[in-house]
Coordinates of C-alpha atoms in Angstrom, one line a residue:
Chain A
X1 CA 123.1 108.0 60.8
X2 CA 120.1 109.6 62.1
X3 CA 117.7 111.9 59.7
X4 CA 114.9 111.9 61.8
X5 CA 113.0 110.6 65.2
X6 CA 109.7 110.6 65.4
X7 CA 107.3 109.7 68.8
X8 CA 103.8 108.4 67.8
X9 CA 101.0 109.4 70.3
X10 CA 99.9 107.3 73.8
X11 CA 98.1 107.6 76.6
X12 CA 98.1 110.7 79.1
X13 CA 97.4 109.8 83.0
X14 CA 93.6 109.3 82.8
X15 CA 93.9 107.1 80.1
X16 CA 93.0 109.0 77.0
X17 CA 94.7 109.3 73.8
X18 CA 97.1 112.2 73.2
X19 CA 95.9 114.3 69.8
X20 CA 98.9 115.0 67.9
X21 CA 99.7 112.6 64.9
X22 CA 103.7 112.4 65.2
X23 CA 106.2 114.8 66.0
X24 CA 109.2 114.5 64.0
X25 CA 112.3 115.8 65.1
X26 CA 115.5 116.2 62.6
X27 CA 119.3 116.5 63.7
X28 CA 120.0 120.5 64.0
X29 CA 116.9 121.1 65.5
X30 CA 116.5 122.0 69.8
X31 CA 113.1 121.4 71.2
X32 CA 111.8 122.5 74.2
X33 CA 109.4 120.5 76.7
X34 CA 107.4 122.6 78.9
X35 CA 104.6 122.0 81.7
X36 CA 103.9 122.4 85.7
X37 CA 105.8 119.5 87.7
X38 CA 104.4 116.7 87.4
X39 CA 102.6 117.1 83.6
X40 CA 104.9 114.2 82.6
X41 CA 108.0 115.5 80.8
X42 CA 109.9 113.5 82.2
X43 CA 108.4 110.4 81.4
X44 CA 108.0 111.9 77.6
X45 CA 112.1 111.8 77.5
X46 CA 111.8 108.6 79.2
X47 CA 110.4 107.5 76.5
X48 CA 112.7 108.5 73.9
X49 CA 115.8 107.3 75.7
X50 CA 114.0 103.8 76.0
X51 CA 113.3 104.2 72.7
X52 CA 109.2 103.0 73.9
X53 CA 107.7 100.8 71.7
X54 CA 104.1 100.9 73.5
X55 CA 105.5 99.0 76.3
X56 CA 105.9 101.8 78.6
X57 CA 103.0 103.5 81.1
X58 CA 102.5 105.9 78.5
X59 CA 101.9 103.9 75.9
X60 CA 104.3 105.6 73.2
X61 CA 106.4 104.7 70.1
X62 CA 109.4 106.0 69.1
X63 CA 110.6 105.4 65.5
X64 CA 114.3 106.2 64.2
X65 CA 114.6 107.3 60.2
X66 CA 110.8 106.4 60.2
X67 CA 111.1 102.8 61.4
X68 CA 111.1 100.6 64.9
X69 CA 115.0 100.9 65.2
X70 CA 117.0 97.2 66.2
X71 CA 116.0 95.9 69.9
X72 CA 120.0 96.3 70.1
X73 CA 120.1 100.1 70.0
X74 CA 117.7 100.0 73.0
X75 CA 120.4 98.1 75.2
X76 CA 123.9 97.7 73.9
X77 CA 125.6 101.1 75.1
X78 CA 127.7 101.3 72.9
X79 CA 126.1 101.7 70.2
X80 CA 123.3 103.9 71.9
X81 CA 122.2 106.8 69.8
X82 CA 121.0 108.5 73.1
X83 CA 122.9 110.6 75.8
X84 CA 120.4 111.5 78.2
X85 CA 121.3 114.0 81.0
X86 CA 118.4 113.5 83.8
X87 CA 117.2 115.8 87.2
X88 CA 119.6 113.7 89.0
X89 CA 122.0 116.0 91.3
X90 CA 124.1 113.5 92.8
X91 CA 126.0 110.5 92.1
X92 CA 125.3 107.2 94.7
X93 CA 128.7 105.2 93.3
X94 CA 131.5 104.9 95.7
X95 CA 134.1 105.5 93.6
X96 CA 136.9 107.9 92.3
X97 CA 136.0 110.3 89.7
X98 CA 138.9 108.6 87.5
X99 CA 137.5 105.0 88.2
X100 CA 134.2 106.0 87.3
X101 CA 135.0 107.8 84.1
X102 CA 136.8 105.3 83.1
X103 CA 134.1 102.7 83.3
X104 CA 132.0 104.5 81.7
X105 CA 134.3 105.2 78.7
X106 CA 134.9 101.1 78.6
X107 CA 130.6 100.8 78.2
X108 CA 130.7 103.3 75.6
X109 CA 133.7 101.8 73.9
X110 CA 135.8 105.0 74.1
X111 CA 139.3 105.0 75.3
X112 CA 140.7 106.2 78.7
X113 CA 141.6 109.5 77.2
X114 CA 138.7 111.2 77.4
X115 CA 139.1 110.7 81.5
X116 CA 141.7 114.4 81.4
X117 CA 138.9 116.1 78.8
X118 CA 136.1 115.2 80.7
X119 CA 137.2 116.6 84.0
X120 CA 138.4 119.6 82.3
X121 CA 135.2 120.8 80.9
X122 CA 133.1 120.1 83.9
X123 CA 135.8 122.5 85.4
X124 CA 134.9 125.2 83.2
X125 CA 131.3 124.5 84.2
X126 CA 131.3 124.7 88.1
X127 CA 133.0 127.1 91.4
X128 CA 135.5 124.8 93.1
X129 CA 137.4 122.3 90.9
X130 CA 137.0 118.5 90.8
X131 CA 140.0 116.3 90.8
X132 CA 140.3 112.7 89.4
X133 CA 141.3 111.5 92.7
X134 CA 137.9 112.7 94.4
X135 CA 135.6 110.7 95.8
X136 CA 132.1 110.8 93.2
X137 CA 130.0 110.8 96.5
X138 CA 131.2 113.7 98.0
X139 CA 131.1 116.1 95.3
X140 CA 128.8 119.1 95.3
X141 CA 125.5 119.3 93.7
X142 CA 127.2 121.9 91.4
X143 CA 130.3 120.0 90.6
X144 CA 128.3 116.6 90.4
X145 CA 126.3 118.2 87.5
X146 CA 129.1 119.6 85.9
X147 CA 130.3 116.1 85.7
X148 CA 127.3 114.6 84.6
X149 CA 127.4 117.7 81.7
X150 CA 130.5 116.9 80.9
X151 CA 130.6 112.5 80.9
X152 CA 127.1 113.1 78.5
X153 CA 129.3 115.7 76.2
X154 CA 132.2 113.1 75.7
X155 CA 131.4 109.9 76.8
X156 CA 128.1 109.5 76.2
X157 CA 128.7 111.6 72.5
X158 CA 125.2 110.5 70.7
X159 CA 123.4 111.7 68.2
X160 CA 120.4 112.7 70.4
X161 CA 120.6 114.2 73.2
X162 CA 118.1 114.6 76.4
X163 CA 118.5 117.4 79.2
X164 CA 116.1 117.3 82.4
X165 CA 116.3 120.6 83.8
X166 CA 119.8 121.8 83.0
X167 CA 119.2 125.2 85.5
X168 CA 118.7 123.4 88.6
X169 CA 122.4 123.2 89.9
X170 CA 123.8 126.3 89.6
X171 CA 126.0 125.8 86.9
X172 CA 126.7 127.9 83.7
X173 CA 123.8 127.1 81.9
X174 CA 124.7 128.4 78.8
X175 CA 128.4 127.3 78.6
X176 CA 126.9 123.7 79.6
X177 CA 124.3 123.7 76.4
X178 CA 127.0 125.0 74.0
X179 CA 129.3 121.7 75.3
X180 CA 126.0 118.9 75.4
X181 CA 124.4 120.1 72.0
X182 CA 127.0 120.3 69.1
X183 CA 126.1 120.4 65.6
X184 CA 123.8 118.5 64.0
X185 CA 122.6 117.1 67.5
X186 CA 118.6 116.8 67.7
X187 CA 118.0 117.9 71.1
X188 CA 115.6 117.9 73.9
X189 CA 115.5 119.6 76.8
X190 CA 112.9 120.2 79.8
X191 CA 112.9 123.1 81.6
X192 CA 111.0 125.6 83.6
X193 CA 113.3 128.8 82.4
X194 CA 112.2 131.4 80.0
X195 CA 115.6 131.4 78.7
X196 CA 116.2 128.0 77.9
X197 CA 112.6 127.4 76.3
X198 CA 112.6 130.0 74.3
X199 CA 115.8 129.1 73.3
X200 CA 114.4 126.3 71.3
X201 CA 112.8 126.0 68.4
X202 CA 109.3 124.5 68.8
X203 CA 108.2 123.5 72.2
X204 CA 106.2 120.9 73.6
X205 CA 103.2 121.4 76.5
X206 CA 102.9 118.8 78.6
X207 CA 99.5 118.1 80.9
X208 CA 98.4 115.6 83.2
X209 CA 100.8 113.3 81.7
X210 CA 100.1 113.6 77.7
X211 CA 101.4 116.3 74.9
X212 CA 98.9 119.3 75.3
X213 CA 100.2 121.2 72.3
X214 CA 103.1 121.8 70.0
X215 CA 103.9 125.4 69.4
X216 CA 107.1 127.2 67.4
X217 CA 108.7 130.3 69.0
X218 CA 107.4 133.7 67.3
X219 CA 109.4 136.0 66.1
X220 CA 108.8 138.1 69.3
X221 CA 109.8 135.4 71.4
X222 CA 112.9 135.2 70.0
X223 CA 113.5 139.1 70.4
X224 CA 112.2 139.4 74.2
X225 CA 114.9 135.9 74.7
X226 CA 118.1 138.2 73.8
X227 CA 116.0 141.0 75.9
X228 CA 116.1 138.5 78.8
X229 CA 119.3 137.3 78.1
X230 CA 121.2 140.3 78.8
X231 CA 119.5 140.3 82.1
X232 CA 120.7 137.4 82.8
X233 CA 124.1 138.0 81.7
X234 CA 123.8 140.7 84.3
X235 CA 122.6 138.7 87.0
X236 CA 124.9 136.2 86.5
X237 CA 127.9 138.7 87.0
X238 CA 126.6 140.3 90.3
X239 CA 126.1 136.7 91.3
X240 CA 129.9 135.5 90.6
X241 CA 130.5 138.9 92.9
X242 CA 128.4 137.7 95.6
X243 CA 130.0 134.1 95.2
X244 CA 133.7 135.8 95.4
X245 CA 132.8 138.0 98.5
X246 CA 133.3 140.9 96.2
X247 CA 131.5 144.5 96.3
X248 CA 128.9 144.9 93.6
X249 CA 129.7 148.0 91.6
X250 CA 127.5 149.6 88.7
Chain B
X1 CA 101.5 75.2 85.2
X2 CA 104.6 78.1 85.2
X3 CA 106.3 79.0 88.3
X4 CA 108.7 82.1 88.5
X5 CA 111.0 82.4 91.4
X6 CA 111.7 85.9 92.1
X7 CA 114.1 87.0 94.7
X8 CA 115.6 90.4 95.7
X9 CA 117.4 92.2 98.3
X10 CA 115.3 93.9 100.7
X11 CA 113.1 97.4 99.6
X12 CA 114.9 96.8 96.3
X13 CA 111.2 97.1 94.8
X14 CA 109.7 93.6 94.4
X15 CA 106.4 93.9 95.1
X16 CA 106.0 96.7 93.6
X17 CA 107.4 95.4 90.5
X18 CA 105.2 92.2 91.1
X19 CA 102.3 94.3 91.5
X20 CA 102.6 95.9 87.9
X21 CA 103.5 93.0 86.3
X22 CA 100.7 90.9 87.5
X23 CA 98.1 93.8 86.4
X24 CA 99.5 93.1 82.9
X25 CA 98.9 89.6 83.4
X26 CA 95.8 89.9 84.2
X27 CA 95.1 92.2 81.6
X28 CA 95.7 89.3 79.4
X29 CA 93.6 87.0 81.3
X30 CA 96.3 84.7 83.3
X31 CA 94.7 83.5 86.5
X32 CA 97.5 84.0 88.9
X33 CA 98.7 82.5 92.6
X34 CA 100.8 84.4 95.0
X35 CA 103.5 83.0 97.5
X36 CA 104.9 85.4 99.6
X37 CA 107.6 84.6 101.4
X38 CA 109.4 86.6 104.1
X39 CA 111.6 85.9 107.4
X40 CA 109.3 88.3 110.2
X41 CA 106.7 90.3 109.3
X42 CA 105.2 90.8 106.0
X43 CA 102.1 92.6 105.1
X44 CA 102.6 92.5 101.4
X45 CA 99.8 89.8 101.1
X46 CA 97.3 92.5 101.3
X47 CA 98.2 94.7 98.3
X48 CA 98.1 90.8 96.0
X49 CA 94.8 90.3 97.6
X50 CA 93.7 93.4 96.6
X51 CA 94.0 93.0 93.0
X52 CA 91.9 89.7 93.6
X53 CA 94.8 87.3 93.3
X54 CA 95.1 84.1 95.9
X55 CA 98.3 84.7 98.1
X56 CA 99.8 82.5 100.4
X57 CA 102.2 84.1 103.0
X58 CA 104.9 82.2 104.6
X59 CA 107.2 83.5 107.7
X60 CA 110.7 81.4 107.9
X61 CA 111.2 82.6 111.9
X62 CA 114.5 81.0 112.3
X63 CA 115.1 79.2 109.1
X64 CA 116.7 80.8 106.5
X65 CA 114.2 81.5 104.4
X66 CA 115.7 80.5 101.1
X67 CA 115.6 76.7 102.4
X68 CA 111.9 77.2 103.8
X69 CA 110.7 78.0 100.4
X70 CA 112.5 75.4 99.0
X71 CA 111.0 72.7 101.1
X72 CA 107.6 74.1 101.1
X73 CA 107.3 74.3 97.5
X74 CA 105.2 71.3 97.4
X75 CA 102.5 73.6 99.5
X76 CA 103.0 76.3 97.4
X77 CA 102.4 74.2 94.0
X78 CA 99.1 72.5 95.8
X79 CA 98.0 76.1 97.0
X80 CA 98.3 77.6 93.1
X81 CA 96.8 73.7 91.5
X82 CA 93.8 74.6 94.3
X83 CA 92.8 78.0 92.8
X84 CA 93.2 76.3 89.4
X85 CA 96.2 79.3 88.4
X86 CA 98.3 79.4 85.4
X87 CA 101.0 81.2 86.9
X88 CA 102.3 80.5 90.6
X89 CA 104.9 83.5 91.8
X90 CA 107.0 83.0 94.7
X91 CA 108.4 86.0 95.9
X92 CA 111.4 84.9 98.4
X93 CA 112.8 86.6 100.9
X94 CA 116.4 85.7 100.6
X95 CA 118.6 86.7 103.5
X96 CA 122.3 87.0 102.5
X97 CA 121.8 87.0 98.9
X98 CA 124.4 84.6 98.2
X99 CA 121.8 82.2 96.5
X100 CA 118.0 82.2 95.4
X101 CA 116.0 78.6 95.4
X102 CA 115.3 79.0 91.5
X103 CA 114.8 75.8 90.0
X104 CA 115.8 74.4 86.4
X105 CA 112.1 74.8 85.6
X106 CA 111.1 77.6 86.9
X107 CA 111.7 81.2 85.5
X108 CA 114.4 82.7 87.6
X109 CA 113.9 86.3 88.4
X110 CA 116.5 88.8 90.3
X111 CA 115.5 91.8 91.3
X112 CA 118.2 94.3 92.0
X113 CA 118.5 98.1 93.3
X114 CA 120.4 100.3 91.0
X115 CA 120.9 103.1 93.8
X116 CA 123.0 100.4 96.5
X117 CA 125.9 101.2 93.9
X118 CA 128.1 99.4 90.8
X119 CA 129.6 97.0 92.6
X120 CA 126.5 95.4 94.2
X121 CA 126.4 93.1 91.2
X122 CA 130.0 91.8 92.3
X123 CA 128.9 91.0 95.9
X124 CA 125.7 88.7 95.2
X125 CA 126.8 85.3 93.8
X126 CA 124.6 82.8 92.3
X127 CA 120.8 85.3 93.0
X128 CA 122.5 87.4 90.5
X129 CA 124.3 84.6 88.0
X130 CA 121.8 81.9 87.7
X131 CA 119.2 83.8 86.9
X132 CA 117.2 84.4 83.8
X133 CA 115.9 87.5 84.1
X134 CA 117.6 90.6 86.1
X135 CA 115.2 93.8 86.6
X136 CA 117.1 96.4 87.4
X137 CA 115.0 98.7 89.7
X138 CA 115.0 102.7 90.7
X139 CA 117.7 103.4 87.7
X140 CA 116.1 106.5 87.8
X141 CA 117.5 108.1 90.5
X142 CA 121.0 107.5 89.2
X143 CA 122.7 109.2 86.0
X144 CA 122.1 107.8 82.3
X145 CA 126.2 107.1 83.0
X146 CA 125.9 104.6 86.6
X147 CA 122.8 102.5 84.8
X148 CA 124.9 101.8 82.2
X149 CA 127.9 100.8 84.5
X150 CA 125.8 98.9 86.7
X151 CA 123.9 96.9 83.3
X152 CA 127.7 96.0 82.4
X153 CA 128.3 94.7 85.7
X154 CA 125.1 92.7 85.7
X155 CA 126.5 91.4 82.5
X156 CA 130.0 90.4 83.8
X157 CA 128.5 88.4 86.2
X158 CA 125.8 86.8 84.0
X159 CA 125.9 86.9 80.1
X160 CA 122.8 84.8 79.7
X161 CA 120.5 86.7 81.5
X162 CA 117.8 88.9 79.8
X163 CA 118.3 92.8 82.1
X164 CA 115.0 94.8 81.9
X165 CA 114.7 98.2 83.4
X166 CA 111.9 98.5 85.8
X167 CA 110.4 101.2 88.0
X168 CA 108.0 100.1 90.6
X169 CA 106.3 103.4 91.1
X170 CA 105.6 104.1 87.5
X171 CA 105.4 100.7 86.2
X172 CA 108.0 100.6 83.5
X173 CA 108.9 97.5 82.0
X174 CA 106.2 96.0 83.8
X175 CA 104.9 94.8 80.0
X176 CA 108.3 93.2 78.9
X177 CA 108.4 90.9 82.3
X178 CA 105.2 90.4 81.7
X179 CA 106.2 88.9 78.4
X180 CA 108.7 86.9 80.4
X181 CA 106.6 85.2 82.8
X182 CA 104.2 84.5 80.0
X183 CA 106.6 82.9 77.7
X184 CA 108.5 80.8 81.0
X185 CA 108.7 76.8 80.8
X186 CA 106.3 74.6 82.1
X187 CA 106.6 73.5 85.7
X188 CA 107.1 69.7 86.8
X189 CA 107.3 69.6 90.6
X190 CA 108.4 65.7 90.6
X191 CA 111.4 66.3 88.5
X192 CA 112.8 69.7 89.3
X193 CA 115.2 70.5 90.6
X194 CA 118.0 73.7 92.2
X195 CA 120.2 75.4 89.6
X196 CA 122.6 76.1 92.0
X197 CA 122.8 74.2 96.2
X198 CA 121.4 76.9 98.9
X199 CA 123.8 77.4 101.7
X200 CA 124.4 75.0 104.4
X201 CA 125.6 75.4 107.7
X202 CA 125.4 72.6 110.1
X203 CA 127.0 73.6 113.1
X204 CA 126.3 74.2 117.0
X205 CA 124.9 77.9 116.1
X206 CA 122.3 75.9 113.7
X207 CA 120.9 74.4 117.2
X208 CA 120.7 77.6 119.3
X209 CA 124.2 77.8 120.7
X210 CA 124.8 81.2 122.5
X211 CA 128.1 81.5 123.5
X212 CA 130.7 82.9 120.9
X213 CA 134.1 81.2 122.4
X214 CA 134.9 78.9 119.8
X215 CA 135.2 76.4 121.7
X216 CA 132.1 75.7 122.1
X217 CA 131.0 75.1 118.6
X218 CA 131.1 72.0 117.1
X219 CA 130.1 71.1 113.6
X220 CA 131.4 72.1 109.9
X221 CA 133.1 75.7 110.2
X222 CA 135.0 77.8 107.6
X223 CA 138.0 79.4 109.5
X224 CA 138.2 83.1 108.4
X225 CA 141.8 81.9 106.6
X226 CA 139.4 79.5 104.6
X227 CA 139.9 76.6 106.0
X228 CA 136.8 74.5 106.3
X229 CA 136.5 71.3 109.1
X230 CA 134.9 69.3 110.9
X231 CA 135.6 70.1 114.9
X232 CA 133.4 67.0 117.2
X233 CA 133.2 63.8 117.5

């Protein structure tokens, strides 16, 4: 069981120490990591999924329930705590969707079943459906995601869970963090959208590779995120118009 | 004196592994030697040179280059005992992966490229299985899901072996191979010997033949139905 993780401060890009003491994160909780391309976010969920212990660039430690957790939980996957869902937009395996689910759920140590479940939720995620008998490499950036969404939801089911910019493919956003974070999940997620970040909790500021400063979503935040969100509801329905070739109507 | 073998399909990210693993090294004051070898062109021996370490380059030509490092190792071991190193690294070239010249006293190290796909690990023979350590490189431009499919596969074919996750460009796991080299077996030239024979082939082809009719070769040939004889005299 996890109560807590907690990353102890390294090194940002020129070599100084970062200034924050420890950030501890407890299950429940969704935090946000934020900063211009390049500030080093993702290296800072790097980190967690290797679960660092000052032997990466950064120079970071991550502790689980306030201690260096078992060299075993780094490697053996299955018994990983972490799911981690990363910028990648396609897969390189030559395989069938089926084949590769299916490995994946034998690393884990999860039965074959999940194969029908997983496929079905990334179809709930994505435009044109994916089929088992597809080929992984020729699936869209879209439907690759939605698979990735999905495989991390079921397959990869951990108690933490990491998401590299979730917005970049298209997908429904929303839909896809209601399946990757539920309950009593502690969750990370780098992003660039309004939405998502203020979403979270607390968020994280990246710079020039070390944490800047940790701030916690005001009250007003939180108001002007369901202000934005019905925007985006709205944008997202005259996009699905444009998608189906249909007329846009007020 | 330690020796570490490390061997790895082409741009699969040695040097660049190499290169962050021997900064760490120096960091902790190991005085290091450098054997680069490659099959046509290399100028690899300029980026070791740069960080002040002695590198000897070595160009097989028409050898296979996993038997030209193995018979110049004696040069090699002179080259490193001459700049008084701890550590001699030979990086190899190795042309059809099938095997790598690691010996039983030297620190075997395979470098593979997680992006050439799952069932890479299956195709590579004894590089992959009699090695000690396997540093799995660019695993981040694959999902969370194909690094873990391709560590398992690693593991089917080797159970022994020790699979760090590396990235040339940022220099992860850099520090735990570091580790590695630091903690291989003392060297002993005299008595060492392969872990596993290099391929052979001793045929016509081996002595410049051209033509492809086989009736002109002569020598030990596998038939493609895997039959293996000796056509001559």
């Amino acid at each position: 069981m996890i109560q807590s993780i907690t990353i102890l401060p390294g090194r940002n890009k020129t070599g100084n120490p970062e200034t924050f003491d420890r950030i501890d994160i407890c299950p429940g909780e969704i935090v946000g990591v934020v900063g211009p391309t390049g500030s080093g976010k993702s290296a800072f969920i790097e980190d967690i999924e290797q679960l660092a212990q000052a032997d990466t660039p950064t120079g970071r430690r991550i502790l689980i329930n306030g201690r260096v957790p078992d060299q075993v939980l780094r490697f053996d996957p299955k018994r990983k705590l972490i799911a981690q869902l990363s910028q990648n937009m396609n897969f390189l395996a030559d395989m069938t969707v089926s084949e590769f689910l299916m490995l994946h759920a034998k690393c884990r140590g999860k039965g074959r079943d999940l194969v029908d479940q997983v496929i079905y939720h990334a179809n709930t995620l994505t435009g044109e459906p994916i089929n088992k008998e597809m080929n992984l490499t020729v699936l869209s950036g879209g439907q690759s995601r939605s698979l990735m969404v999905a495989d991390v939801a079921f397959i990869s089911d951990s108690p933490v869970v990491l998401i590299d910019e979730i917005e970049n493919a298209g997908i429904k956003k929303h839909k896809a963090m209601e399946l990757l974070s539920g309950n009593g999940k502690v969750i990370l997620i780098v992003t660039h959208d309004p939405l998502l970040a203020l979403l979270t909790g607390r968020r994280i500021v990246m710079k020039n590779g070390g944490v800047e400063k940790i701030f916690s979503t005001t009250q007003h935040e939180t108001d002007l995120c369901a202000e934005l969100n019905k925007i985006d509801r709205e944008l997202f329905r005259i996009r699905e118009c444009v998608r189906l070739g249909e007329e846009i109507v007020a | 004196m330690k020796v570490i073998v490390v061997a790895g399909t082409p741009g699969s990210g040695k040097t660049a592994v190499l290169i962050n693993t021997i900064k760490a090294l120096k960091n902790r004051n190991y005085k290091i030697a450098v054997a680069k070898i490659d099959c046509l062109y290399t100028e690899d021996q300029l980026r070791f040179r740069k960080l002040g370490i002695p590198t000897l380059v070595g160009l097989s030509r028409d050898m296979c280059p996993d038997h030209y490092t193995i018979y110049n190792m004696g040069e090699m071991v002179s080259f490193a005992r001459d700049n008084r190193s701890d550590m001699l690294i030979i990086e190899t070239a190795g042309l059809c992966h099938r095997c790598a010249p690691y010996t039983e006293s030297g620190l075997g190290v395979c470098i593979i490229d997680a992006t050439t796909g799952p069932n890479t690990p299956l195709k590579v023979g004894p590089f992959l299985s009699t090695a000690n350590i396997v540093a799995i490189t660019k695993g981040d431009m694959i999902s969370q899901a194909e690094r873990e499919i391709f560590r398992e596969r690693v593991t089917e074919m080797n159970k022994e072996c020790r699979i760090i996750e590396t990235n040339g460009l940022t220099g992860k796991g850099s520090a735990e191979l570091a580790v590695c080299f630091e903690e291989a077996p003392e060297f002993c030239y005299e008595k060492d010997q392969l872990r596993h024979n290099a391929p052979f082939s001793i045929c016509t082809l081996c002595v410049g033949e051209m033509k492809i009719d086989s009736k002109h070769h002569r020598g030990v040939l596998r038939h493609i139905n895997g039959v293996q004889k000796y056509i001559g005299e």
